[in-house]
Coordinates of C-alpha atoms in Angstrom, one line a residue:
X1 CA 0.0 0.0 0.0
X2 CA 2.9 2.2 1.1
X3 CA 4.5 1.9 -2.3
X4 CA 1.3 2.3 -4.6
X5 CA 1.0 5.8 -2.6
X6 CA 5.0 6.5 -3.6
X7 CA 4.1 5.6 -7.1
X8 CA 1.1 8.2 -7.3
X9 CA 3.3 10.6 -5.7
X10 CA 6.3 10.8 -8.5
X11 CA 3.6 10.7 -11.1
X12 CA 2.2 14.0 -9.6
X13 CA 5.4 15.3 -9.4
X14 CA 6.4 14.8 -13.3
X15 CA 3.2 15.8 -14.2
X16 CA 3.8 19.3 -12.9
X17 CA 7.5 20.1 -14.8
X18 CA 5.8 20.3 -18.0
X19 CA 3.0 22.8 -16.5
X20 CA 5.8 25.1 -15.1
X21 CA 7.7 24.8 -18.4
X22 CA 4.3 26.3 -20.7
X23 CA 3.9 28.8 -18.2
X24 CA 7.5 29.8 -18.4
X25 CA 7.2 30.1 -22.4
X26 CA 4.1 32.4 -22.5
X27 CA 6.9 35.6 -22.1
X28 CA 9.2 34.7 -24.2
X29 CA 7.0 34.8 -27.1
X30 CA 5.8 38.1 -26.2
X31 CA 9.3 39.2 -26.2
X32 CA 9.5 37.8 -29.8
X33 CA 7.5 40.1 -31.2
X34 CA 8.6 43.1 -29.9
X35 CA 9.8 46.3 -32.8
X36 CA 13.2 46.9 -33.0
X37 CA 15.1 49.7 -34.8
X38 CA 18.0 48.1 -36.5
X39 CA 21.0 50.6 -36.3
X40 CA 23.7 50.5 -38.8
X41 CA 24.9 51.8 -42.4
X42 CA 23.2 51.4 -45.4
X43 CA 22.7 52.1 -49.3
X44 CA 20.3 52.3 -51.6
X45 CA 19.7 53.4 -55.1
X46 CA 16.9 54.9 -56.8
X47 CA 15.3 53.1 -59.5
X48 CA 12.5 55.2 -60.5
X49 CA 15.3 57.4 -62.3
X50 CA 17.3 54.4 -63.8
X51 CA 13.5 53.7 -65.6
X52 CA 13.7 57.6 -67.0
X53 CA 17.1 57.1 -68.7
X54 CA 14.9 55.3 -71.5
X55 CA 12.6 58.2 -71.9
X56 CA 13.6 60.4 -74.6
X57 CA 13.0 64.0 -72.2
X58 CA 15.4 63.4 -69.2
X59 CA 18.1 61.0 -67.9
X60 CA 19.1 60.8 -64.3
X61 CA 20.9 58.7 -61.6
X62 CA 20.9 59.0 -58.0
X63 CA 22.5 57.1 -55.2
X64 CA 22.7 57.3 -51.4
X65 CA 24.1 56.5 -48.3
X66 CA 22.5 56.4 -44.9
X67 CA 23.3 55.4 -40.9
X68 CA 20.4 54.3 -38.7
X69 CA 20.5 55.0 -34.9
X70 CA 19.0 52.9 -32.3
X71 CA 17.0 56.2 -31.1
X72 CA 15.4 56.1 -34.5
X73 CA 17.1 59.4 -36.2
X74 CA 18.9 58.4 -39.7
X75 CA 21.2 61.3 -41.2
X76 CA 21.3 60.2 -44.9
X77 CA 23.0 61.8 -47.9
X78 CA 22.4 61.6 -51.5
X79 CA 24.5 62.5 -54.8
X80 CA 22.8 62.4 -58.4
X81 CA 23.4 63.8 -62.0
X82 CA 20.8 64.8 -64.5
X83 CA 20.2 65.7 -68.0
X84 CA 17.1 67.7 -68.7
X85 CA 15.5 68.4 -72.2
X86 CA 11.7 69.8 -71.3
X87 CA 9.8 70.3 -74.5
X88 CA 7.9 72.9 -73.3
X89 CA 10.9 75.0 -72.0
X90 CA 11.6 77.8 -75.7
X91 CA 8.8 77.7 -78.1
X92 CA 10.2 77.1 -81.6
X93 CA 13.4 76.1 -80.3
X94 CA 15.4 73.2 -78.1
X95 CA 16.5 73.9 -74.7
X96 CA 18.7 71.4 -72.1
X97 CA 20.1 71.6 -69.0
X98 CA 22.7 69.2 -66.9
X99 CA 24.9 68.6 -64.4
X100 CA 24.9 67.2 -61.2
X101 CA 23.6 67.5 -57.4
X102 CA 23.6 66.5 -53.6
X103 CA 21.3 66.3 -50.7
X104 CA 22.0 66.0 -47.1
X105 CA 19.5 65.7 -44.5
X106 CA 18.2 63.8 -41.6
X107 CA 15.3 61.3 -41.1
X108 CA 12.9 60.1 -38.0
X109 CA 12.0 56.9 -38.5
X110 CA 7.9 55.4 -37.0
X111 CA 8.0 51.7 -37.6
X112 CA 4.3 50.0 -37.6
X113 CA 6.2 46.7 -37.3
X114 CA 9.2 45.2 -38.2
X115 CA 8.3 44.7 -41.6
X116 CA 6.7 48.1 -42.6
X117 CA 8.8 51.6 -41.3
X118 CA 7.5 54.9 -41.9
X119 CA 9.3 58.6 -41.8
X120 CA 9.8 61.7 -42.0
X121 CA 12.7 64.3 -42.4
X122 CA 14.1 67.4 -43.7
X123 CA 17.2 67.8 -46.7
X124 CA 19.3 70.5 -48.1
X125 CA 20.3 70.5 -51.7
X126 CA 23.0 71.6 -54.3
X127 CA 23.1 71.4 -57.5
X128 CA 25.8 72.9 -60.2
X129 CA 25.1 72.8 -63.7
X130 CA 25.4 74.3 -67.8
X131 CA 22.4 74.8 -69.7
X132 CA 22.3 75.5 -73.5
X133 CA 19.4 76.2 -75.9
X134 CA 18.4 77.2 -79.7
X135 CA 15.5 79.5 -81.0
X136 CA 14.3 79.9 -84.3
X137 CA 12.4 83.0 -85.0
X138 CA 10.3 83.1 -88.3
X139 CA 8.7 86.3 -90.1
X140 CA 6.7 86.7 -93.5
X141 CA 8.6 89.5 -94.5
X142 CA 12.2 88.5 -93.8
X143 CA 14.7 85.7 -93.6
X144 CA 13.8 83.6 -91.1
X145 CA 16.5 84.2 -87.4
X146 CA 18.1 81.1 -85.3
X147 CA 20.0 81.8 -82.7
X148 CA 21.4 80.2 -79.7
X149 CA 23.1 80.4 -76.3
X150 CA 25.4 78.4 -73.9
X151 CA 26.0 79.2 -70.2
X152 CA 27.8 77.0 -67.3
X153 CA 29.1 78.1 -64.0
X154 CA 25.2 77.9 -62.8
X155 CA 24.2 76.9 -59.1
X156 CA 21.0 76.4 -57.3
X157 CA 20.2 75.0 -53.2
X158 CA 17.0 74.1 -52.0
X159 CA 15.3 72.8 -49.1
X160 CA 12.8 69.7 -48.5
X161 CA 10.1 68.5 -46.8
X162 CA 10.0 64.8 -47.0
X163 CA 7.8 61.6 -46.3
X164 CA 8.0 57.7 -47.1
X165 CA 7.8 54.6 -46.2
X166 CA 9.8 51.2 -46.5
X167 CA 9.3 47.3 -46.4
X168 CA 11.7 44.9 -45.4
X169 CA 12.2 42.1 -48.0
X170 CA 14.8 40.0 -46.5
X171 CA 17.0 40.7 -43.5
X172 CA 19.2 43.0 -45.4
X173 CA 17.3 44.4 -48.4
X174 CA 15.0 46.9 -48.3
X175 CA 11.7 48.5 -50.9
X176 CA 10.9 51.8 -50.5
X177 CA 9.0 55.3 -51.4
X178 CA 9.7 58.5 -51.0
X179 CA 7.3 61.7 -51.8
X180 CA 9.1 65.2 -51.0
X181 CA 8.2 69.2 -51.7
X182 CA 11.1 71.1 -52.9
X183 CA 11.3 74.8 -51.9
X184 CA 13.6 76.7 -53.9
X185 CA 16.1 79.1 -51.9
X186 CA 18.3 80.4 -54.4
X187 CA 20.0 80.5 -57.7
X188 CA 21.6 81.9 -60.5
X189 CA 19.5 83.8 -62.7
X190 CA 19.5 84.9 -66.7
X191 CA 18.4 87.8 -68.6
X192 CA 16.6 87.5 -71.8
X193 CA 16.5 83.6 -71.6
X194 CA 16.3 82.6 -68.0
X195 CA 17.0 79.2 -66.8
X196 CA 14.0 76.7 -67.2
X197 CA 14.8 73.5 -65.4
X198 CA 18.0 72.4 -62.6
X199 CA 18.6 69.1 -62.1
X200 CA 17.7 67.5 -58.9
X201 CA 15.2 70.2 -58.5
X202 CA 13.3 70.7 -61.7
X203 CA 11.3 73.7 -63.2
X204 CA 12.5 77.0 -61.9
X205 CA 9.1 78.5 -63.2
X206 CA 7.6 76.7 -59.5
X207 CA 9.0 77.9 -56.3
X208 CA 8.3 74.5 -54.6
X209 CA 7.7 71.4 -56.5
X210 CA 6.8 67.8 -55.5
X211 CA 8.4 64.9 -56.3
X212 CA 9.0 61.0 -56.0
X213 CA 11.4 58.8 -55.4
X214 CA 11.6 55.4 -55.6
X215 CA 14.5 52.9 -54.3
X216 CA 16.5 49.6 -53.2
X217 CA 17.9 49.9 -50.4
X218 CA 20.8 47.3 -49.0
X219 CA 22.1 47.8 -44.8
X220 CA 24.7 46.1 -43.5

């Protein structure tokens, strides 16, 4: 009798270890799924203006750098060149403009969760470039007058508002959007012709312009 009662008495106790052990597990997976903000350097390119250099009206490149801080700020910079050829720029004539540009700035990043990331920031940008252009000017009465000009040495710097978003497709490679408002803050300025478009800023005929970019992004 005394050993049956032994018997039922281990059985109780092994039954119990696996109890504790659930119990146990319940936090760690609520640990699991916690956000985290993954810090480090990254790189990206912008596709979106790879797809334009097929287009016969413009032809641009862009590339970036980035760092990510645990506290969710992300200084980033950004270098690009541009060629420019807007149709509507000199009526009866050709007009183009290119050279090349830069933006710094600094991001804060809102992840929803550790897929999807939102943001927000502010950039400055540079650009320094030529533009060149023919006219033709017809008349009835007299030959008809073509003309043209070249000028380099230009410069232009802007600010920017800017918002996106991004998706994590594997550990390290990253999707993402970007939709920004430039404000123009100065530049150099033309008589009788003035400059019509900068690159990495666009039109100067609009004293804040949208624009958007999208990217690959690769962090280490």
């Amino acid at each position: 009798m005394s050993s049956l009662m032994a018997q039922t008495d281990s059985t109780e106790v092994v039954d119990s270890k696996p109890q504790t052990a659930v119990k146990k597990a319940q936090p760690d997976s609520v640990e699991s799924v916690k956000i985290v903000v993954r810090s480090g350097p990254q790189i990206y390119l912008d596709y979106g203006k790879l797809l334009l250099r097929a287009t016969e009206f413009e032809s641009k490149f862009e590339a970036g750098v980035a760092y990510t801080f645990g506290f969710r700020v992300q200084p980033n910079f950004q270098y690009g060149m541009a060629t420019l050829e807007p149709a509507t720029a000199i009526e009866n004539g050709e007009y183009k403009s290119e050279g090349s540009y830069w933006r710094v700035g600094i991001n804060y990043i809102i992840p929803f969760d550790n897929t999807n990331t939102f943001f927000a920031g502010v950039k400055y940008g540079q650009s320094k470039f030529e533009d060149s252009g023919s006219y033709l000017i017809e008349s009835e009465y007299w030959p008809n007058y073509t003309d043209g000009f070249e000028r380099k040495n230009l410069e232009a710097d802007w600010f920017e508002l800017v918002f996106g978003s991004e998706k994590k497709m594997t550990d390290n490679i990253l999707i993402g959007g970007m939709f920004g408002v430039r404000f123009i803050y100065e530049r150099s300025k033309e008589e009788f012709i003035d400059i019509y478009a900068i690159p990495g800023y666009g039109r100067t005929t609009d004293k804040s312009t949208p624009y958007v970019n999208l990217y690959f992004k690769y962090r280490f």
